[in-house]
Short mmCIF file of C-alpha atoms and ligand atoms in Angstrom, two decimals:
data_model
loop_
_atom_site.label_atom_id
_atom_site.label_comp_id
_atom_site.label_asym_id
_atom_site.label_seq_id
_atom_site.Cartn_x
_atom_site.Cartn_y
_atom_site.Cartn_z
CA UNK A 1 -12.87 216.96 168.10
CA UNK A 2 -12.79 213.75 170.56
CA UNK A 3 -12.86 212.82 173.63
CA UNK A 4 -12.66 209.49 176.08
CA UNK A 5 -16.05 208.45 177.99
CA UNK A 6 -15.01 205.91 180.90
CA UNK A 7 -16.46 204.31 183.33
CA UNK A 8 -14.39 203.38 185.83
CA UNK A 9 -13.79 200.51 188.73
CA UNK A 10 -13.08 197.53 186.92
CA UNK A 11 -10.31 194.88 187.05
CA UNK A 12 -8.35 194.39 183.62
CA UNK A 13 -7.88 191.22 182.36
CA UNK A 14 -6.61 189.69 179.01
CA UNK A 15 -3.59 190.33 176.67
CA UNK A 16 -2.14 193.45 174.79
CA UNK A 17 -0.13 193.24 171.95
CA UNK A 18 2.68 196.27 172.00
CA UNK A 19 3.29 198.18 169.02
CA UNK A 20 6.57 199.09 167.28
CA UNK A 21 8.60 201.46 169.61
CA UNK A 22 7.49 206.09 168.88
CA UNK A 23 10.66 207.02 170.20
CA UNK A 24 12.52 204.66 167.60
CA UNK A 25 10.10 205.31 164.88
CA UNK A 26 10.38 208.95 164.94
CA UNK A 27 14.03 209.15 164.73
CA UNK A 28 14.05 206.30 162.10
CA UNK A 29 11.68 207.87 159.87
CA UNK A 30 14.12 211.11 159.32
CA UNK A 31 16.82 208.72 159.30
CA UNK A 32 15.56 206.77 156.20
CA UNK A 33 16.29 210.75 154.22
CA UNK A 34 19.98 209.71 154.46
CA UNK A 35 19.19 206.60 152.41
CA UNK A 36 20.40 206.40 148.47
CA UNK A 37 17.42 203.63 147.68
CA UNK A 38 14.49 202.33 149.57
CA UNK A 39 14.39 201.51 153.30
CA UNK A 40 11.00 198.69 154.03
CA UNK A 41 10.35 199.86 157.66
CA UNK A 42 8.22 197.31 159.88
CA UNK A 43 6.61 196.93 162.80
CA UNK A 44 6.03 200.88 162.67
CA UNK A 45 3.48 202.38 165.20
CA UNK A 46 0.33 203.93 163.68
CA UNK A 47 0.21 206.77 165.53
CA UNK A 48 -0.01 210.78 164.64
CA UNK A 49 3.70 211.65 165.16
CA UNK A 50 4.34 209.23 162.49
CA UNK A 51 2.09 210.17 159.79
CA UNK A 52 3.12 213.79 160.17
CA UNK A 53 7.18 213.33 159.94
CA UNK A 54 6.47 210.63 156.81
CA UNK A 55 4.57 213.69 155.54
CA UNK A 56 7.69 216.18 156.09
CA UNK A 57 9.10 213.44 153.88
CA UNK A 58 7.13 213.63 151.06
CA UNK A 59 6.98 217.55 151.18
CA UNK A 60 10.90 216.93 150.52
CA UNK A 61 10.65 214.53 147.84
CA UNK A 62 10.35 211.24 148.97
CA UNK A 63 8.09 208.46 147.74
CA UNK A 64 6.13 206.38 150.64
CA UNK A 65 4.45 203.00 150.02
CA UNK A 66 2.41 201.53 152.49
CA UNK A 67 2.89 197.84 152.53
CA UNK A 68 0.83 197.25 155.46
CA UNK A 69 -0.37 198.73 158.46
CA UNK A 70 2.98 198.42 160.35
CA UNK A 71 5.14 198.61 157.16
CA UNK A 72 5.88 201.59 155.05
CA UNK A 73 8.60 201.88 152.27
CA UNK A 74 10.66 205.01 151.99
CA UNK A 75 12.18 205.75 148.54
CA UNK A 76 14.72 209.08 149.32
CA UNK A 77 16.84 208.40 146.01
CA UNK A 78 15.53 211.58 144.73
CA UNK A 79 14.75 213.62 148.28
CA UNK A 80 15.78 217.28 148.26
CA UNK A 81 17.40 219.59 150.50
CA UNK A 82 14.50 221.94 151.02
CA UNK A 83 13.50 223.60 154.43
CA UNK A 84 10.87 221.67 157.28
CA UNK A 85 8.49 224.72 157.47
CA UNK A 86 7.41 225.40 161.20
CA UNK A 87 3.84 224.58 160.53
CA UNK A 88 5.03 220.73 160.63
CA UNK A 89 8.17 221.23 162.54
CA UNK A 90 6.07 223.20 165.52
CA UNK A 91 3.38 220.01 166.17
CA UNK A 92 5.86 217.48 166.54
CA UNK A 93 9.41 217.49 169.09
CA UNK A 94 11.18 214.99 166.99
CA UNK A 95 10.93 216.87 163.83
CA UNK A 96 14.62 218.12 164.35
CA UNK A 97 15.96 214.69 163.63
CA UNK A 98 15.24 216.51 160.14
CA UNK A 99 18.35 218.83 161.10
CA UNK A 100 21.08 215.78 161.97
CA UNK A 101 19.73 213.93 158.51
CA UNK A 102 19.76 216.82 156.25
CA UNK A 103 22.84 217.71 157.31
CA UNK A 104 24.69 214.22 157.18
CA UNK A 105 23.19 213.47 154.02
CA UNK A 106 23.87 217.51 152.57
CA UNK A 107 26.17 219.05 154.82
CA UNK A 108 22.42 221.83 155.13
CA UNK A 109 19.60 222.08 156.77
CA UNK A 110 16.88 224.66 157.04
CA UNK A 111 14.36 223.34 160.04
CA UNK A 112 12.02 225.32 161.90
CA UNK A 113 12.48 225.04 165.75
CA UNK A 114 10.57 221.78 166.93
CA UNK A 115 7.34 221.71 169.47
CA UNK A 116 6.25 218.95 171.20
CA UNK A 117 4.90 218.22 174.77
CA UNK A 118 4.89 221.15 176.81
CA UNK A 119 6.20 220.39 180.44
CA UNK A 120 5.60 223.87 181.99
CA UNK A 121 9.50 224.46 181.37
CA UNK A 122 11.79 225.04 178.79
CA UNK A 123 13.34 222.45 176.38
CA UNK A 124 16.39 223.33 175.17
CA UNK A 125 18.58 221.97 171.96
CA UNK A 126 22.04 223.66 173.00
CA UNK A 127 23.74 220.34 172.91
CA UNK A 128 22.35 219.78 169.18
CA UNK A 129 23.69 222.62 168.19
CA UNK A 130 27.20 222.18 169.86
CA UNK A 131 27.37 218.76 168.45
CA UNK A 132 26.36 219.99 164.93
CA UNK A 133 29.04 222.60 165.32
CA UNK A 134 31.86 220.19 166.99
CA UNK A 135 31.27 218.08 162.79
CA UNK A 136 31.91 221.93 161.65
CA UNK A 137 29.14 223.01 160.66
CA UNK A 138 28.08 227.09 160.76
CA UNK A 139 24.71 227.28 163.30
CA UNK A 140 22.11 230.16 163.57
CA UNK A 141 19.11 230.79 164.40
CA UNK A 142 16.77 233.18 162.93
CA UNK A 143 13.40 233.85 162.72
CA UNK A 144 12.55 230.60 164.53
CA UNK A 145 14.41 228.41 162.17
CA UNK A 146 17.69 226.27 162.69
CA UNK A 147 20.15 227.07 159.54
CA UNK A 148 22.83 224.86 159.93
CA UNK A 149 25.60 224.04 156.99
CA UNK A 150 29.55 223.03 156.62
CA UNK A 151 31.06 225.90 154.13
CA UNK A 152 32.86 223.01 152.40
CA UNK A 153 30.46 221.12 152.19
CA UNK A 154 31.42 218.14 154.44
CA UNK A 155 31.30 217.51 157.95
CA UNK A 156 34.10 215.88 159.84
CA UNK A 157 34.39 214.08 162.18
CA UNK A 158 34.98 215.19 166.14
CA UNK A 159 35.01 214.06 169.68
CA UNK A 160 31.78 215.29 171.39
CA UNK A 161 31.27 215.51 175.27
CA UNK A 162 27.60 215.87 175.95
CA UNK A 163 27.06 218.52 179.16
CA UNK A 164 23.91 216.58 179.73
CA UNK A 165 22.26 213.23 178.80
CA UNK A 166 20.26 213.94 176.16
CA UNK A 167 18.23 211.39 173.86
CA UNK A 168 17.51 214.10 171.30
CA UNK A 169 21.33 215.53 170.85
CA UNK A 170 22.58 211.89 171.36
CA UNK A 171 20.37 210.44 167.95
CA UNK A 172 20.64 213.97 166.29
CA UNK A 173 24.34 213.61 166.23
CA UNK A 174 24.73 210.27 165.24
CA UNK A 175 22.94 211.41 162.22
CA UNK A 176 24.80 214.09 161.40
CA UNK A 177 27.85 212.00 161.66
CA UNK A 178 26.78 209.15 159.61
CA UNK A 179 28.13 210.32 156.76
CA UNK A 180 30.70 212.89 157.70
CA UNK A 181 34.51 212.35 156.98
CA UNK A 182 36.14 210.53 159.73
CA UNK A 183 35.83 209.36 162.86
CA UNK A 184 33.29 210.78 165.76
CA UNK A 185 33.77 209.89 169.41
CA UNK A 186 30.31 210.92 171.61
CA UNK A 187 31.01 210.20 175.62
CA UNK A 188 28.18 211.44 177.82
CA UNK A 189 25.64 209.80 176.06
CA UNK A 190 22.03 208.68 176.28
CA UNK A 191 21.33 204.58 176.22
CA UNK A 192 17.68 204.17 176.22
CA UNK A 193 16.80 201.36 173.74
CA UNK A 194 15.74 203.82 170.78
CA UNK A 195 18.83 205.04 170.83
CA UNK A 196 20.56 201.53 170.00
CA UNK A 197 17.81 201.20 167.44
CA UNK A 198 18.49 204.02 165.31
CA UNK A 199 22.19 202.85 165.41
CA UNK A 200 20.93 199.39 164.47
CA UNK A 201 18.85 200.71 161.10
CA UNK A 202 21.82 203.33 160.58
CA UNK A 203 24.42 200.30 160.27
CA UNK A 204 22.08 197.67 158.44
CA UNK A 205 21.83 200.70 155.56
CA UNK A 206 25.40 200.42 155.60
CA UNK A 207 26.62 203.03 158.24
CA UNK A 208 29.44 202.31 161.17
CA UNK A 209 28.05 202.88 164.35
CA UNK A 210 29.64 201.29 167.37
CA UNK A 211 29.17 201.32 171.10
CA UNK A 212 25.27 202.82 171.36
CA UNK A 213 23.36 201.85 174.72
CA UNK A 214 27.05 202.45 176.49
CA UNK A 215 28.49 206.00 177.87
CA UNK A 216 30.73 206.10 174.35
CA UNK A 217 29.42 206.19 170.72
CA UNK A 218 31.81 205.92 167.95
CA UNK A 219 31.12 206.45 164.31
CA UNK A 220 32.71 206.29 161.41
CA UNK A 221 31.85 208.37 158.51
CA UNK A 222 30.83 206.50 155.08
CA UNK A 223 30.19 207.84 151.60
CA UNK A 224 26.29 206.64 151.46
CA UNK A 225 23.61 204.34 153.34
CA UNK A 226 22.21 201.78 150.69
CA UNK A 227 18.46 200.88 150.90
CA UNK A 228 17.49 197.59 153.38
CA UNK A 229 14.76 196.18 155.26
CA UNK A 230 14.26 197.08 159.45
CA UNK A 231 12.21 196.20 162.02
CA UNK A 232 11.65 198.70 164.78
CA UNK A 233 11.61 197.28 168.52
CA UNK A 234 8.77 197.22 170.74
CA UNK A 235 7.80 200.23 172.69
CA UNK A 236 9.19 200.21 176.48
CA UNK A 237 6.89 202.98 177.39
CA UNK A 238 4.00 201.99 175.67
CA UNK A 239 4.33 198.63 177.50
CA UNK A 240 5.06 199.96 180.54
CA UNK A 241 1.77 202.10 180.31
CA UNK A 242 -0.39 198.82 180.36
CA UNK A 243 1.70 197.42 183.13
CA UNK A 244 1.09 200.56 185.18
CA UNK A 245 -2.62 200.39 184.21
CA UNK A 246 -3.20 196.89 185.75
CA UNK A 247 -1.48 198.02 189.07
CA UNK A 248 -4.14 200.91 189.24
CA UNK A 249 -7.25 199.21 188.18
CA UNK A 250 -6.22 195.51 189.39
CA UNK A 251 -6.32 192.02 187.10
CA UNK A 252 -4.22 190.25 185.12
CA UNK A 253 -3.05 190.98 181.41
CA UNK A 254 -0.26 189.47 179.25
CA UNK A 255 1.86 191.95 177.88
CA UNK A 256 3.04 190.49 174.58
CA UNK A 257 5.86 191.05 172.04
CA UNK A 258 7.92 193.17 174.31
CA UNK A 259 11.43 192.56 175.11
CA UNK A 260 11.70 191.75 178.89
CA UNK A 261 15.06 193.60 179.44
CA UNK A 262 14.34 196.95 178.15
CA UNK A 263 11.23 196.20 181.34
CA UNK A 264 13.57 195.70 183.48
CA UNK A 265 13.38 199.66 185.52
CA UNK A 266 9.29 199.22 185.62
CA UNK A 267 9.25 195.66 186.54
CA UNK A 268 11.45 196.35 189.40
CA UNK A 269 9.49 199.50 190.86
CA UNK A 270 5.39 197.58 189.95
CA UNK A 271 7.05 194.45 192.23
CA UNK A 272 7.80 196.78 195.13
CA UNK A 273 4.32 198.08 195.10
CA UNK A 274 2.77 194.56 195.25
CA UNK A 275 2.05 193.97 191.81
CA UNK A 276 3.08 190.36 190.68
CA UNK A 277 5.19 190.03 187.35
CA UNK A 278 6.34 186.87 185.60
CA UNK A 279 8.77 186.93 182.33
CA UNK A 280 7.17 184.69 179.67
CA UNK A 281 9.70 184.39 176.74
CA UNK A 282 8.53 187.92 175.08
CA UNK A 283 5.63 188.50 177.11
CA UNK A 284 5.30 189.76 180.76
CA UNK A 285 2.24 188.17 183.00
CA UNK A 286 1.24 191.59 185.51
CA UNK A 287 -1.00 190.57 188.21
CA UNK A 288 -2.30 193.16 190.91
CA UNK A 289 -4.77 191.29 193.64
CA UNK A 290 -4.35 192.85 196.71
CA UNK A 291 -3.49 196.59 197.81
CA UNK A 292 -0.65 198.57 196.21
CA UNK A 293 1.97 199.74 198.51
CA UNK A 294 3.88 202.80 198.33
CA UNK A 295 6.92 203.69 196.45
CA UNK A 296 9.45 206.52 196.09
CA UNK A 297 10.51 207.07 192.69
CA UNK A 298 13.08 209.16 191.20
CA UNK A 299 13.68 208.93 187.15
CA UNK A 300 16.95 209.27 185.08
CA UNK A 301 18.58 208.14 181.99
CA UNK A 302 18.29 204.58 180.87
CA UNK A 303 18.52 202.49 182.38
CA UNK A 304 16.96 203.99 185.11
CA UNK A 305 13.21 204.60 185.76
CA UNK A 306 11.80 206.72 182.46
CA UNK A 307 10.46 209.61 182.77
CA UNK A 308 7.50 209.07 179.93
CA UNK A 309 6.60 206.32 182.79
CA UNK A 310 6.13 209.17 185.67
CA UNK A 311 2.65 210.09 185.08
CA UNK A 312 1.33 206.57 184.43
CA UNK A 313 3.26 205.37 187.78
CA UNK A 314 1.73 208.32 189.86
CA UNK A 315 -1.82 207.33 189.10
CA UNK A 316 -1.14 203.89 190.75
CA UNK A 317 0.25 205.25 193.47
CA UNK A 318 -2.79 207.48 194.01
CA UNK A 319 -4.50 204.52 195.18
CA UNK A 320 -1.40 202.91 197.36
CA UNK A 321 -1.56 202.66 201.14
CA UNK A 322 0.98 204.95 202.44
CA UNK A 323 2.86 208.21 201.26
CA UNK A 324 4.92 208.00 197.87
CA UNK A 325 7.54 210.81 196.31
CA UNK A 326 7.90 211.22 192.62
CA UNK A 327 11.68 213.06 191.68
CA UNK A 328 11.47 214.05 188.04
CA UNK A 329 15.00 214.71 187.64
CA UNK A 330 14.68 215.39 183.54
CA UNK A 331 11.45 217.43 183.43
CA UNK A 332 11.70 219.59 186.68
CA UNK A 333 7.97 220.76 185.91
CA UNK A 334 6.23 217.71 184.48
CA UNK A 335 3.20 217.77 187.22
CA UNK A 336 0.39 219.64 185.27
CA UNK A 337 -1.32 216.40 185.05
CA UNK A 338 -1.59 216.43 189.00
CA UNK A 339 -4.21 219.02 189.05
CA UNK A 340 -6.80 216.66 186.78
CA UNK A 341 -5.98 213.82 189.37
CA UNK A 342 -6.64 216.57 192.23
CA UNK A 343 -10.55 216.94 190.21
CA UNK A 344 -10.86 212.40 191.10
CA UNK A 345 -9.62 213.47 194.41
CA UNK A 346 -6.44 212.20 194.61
CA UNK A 347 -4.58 213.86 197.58
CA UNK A 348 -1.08 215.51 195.88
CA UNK A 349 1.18 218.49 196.88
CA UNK A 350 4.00 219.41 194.41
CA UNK A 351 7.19 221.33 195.09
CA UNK A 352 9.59 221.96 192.47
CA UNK A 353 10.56 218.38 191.07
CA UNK A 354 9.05 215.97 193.11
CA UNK A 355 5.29 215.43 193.83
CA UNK A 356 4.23 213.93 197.59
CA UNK A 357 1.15 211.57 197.06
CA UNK A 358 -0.73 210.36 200.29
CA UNK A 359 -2.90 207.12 198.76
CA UNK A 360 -6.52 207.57 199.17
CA UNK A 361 -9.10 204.46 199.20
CA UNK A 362 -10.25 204.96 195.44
CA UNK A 363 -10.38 208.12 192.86
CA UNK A 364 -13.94 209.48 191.84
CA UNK A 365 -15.11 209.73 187.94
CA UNK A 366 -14.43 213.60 186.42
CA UNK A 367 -14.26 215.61 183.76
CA UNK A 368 -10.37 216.45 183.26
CA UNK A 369 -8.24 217.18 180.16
CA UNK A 370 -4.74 216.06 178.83
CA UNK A 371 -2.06 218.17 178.75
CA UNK A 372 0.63 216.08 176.94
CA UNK A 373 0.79 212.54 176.14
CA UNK A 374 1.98 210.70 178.92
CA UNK A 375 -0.36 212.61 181.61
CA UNK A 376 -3.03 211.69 178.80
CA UNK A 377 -1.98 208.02 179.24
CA UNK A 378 -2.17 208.31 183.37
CA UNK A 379 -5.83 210.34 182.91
CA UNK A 380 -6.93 206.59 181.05
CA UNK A 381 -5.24 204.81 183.83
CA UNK A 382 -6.73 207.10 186.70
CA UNK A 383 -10.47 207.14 184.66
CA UNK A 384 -10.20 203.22 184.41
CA UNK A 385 -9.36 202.57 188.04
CA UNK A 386 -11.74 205.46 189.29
CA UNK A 387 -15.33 204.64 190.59
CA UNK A 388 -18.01 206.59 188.00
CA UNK A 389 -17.71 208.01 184.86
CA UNK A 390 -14.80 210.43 183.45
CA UNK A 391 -14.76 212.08 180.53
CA UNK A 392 -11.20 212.89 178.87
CA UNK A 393 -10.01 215.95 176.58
CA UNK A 394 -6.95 216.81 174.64
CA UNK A 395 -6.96 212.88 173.33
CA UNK A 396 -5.34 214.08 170.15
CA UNK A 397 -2.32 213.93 172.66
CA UNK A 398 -3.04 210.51 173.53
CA UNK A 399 -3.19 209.52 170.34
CA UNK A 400 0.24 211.08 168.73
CA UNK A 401 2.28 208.43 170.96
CA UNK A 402 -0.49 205.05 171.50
CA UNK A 403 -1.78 202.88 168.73
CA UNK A 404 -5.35 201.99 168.76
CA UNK A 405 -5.14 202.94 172.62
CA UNK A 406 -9.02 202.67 172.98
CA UNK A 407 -9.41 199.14 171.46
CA UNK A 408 -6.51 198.03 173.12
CA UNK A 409 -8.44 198.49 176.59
CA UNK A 410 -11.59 197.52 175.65
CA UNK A 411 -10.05 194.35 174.42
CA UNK A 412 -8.80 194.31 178.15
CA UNK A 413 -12.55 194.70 179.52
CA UNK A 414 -11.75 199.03 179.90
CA UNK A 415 -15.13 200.51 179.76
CA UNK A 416 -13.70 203.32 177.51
CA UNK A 417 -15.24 204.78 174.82
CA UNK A 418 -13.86 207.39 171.93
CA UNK A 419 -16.70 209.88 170.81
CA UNK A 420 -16.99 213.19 168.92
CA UNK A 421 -18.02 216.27 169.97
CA UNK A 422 -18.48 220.21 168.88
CA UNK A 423 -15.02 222.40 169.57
CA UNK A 424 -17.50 224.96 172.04
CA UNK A 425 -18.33 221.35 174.03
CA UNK A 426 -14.47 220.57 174.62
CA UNK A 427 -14.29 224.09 176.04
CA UNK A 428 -17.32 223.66 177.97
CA UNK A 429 -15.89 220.01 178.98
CA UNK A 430 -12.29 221.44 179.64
CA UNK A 431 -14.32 223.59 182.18
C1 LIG B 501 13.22 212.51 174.33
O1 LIG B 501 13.01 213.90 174.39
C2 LIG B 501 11.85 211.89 174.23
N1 LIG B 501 11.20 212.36 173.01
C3 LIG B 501 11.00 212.28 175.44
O2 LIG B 501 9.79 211.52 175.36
C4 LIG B 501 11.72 211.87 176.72
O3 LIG B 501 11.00 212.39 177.83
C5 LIG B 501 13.15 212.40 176.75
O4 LIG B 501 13.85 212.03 175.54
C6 LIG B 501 13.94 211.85 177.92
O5 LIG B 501 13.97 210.44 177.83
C7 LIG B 501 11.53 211.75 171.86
O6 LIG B 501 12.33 210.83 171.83
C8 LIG B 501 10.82 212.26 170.62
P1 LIG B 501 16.39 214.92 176.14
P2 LIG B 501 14.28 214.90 174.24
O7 LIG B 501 17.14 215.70 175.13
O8 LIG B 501 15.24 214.30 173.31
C9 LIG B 501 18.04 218.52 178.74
C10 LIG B 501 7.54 211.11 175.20
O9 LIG B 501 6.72 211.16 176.12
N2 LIG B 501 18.59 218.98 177.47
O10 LIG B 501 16.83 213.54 176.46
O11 LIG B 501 13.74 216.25 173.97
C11 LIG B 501 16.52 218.60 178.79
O12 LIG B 501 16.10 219.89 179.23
C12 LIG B 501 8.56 212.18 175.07
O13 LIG B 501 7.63 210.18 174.38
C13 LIG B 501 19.41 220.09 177.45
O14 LIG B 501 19.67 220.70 178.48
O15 LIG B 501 14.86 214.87 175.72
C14 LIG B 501 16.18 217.51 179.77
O16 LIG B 501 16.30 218.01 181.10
C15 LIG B 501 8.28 213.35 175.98
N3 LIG B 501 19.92 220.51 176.25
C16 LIG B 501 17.26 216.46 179.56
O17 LIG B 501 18.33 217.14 178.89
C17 LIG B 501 19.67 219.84 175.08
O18 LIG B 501 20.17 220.26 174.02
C18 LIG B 501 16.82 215.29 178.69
O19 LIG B 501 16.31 215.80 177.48
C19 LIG B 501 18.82 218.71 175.12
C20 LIG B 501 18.30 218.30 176.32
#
């Protein structure tokens, strides 16, 4: 087992290079099933989430080649229609993308119900499974799996009104529809940038997909997807992370191959707390001198502020003058990391969605444990810009969703280090 020793108190200063986009990759990766040849992805994150849905892959049939570290080649020529067994659906959220590709590419799928990052609340698929049913296919579920199929063994086409924005339903559909008959309309729909992405490596295999990042999606069904080459986009959040990390701890860092735009929601709410940013063609220069200032923050849908950017943004604000309120208005419950901050004494009262936190002068070194990924990511932040030494649990979190996140702060002059330790230690650490 691992954990994080950092000391804590120093400025950050230097560049970071952002890796391919998680949110893309895992929905791209399931995609690539559809595919009658071989997809070349690039620029694909190294990170745990990945490894385990190209391994779902292979289970089914495919052939992976690694080209590089960022590259991989899926062959699915041969891929069959067998089931995603809940040991690897359970450890990762996105594994029912494997539903909407099965499905598109053989009208059934057999997919044990997903896990992922635990909120405190529930986190429901309903609108999967009405959009899966609106393309006519039959839906149960039994015995914790999804069994999903179209008696004729085609979906069609439909018009789908999402009851809630919903990245998940939004990407699982579009799959599904891909290579139905006819023509889907989907209002109501998500727009973060993954979303266009997966469209973007659905049509350059040869799909139709028109209108993703607005509030209407249309597709219209083909016969196959033909193998291509794709390059996944740079990760918003991931960027956004580091941004969030030099308003906490201070410095400057270039934040490189990013696209400035997708920013745009982070940049906004870092400049009202003082922090300086300048666009530099791909990059973004952050610069925090003097004292943070408060902010009130309430996420939504894209392009709004994220809500994988909450956690990151409330360990800044633990050190800004003044009182800030964080509104989660996607994860009602996503505060579990507040208690760890409470342990560096950061002053924090939740109630229901939104968390009130009065800034205090600096946060104090502790032991404290992740509980999902982004509240891993804000535990770095907080342990970085806290005085003494914390020690971090529950990386493996961390490290499903952040490339070489330890190197990629000591590059930036983080005093972090990754070490191993005994499973009855990371009990006795978790304390
Ligand atoms: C995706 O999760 C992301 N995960 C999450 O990022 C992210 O927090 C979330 O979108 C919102 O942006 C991946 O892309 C793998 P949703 P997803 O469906 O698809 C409700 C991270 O840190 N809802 O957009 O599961 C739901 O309860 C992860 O990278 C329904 O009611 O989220 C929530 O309130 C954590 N019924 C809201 O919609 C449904 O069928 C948004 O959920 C689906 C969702």
């Amino acid at each position: 087992m691992t954990k994080y020793i950092v000391e804590g108190g120093n400025p950050l200063f230097g560049e970071v290079h952002i890796s391919g986009a998680k949110n893309a990759a895992v929905a791209i990766i399931p995609a690539a099933l559809m595919v009658d040849g071989v997809c070349r992805i690039e620029n694909i994150p190294q990170i745990s989430d990945v490894s385990l849905l190209l391994s779902i892959l292979q289970d089914l049939g495919a052939s992976i080649r690694t080209v590089n570290r960022s590259t991989v080649e899926i062959d699915c020529t041969g891929i069959r229609n067998g089931q995603v067994p809940y040991d690897s659906a359970r450890r990762c959220r996105a594994s029912y993308y494997m539903i909407g590709a099965l499905l598109g590419r053989f009208a059934k799928a057999d997919v044990a119900l997903p896990g992922g990052c635990d909120f405190g609340g529930t986190r429901p698929i309903d609108q999967h499974l009405k959009g899966f049913k609106a393309l006519g296919a039959e839906v149960s579920v039994q015995g914790g799996f999804i069994n999903a199929g179209a008696a004729n063994g085609r979906l069609n086409g439909a018009s789908i009104f999402f009851d809630k924005v919903s990245v998940g339903a939004t990407i699982n559909i579009m799959l599904a529809a891909a290579l139905s008959d006819g023509l889907t309309v989907m209002e109501n729909v998500a727009k973060e940038p993954h979303i266009v992405d997966v469209a973007n490596f659905l049509n350059s295999m040869g799909a139709n997909v028109k209108g993703a990042g607005t509030d209407v999606i249309k597709i219209r069904g083909v016969e196959r997807l033909h193998g291509g080459t794709y390059s996944i986009i740079p990760d918003q959040i991931e960027a956004g992370t580091y941004m969030a990390a030099v308003a906490a701890c201070g410095g400057q860092v270039k934040i490189c191959n990013i696209i400035p735009k997708h920013m745009d929601c982070i940049t906004a709410k870092l400049l009202e707390m003082g922090v300086e940013v300048d666009e530099i063609d791909d990059s973004l220069l952050v610069r925090r001198i003097g004292p943070l200032t408060k902010a009130n923050v309430k996420t939504m849908p894209y392009p709004g502020f994220p809500t994988d950017m909450q956690p990151q943004l409330a360990a800044a604000l633990c050190m800004a003058h003044g009182t800030s309120i964080i509104t989660d208005s996607v994860w009602s419950s996503r505060f579990r990391y507040v208690d760890e901050f409470k342990r560096m004494g950061a002053q924090i009262q939740v109630n229901d969605n939104l968390a009130i936190i009065e800034g205090v002068e600096h946060l104090t070194g502790a032991q404290i444990q992740a509980c999902d990924l982004r509240a891993g990511a804000a535990m770095i932040i907080a342990a970085l810009a806290a005085y003494g030494t914390s020690e971090i649990t529950g990386v493996h979190y961390i490290e499903r969703g952040y490339e070489s996140v330890v190197e990629k702060f000591r590059r930036l002059g983080g005093n972090i280090t990754s070490v191993e330790i005994e499973d009855s230690d990371a009990i006795l650490t978790a304390g």
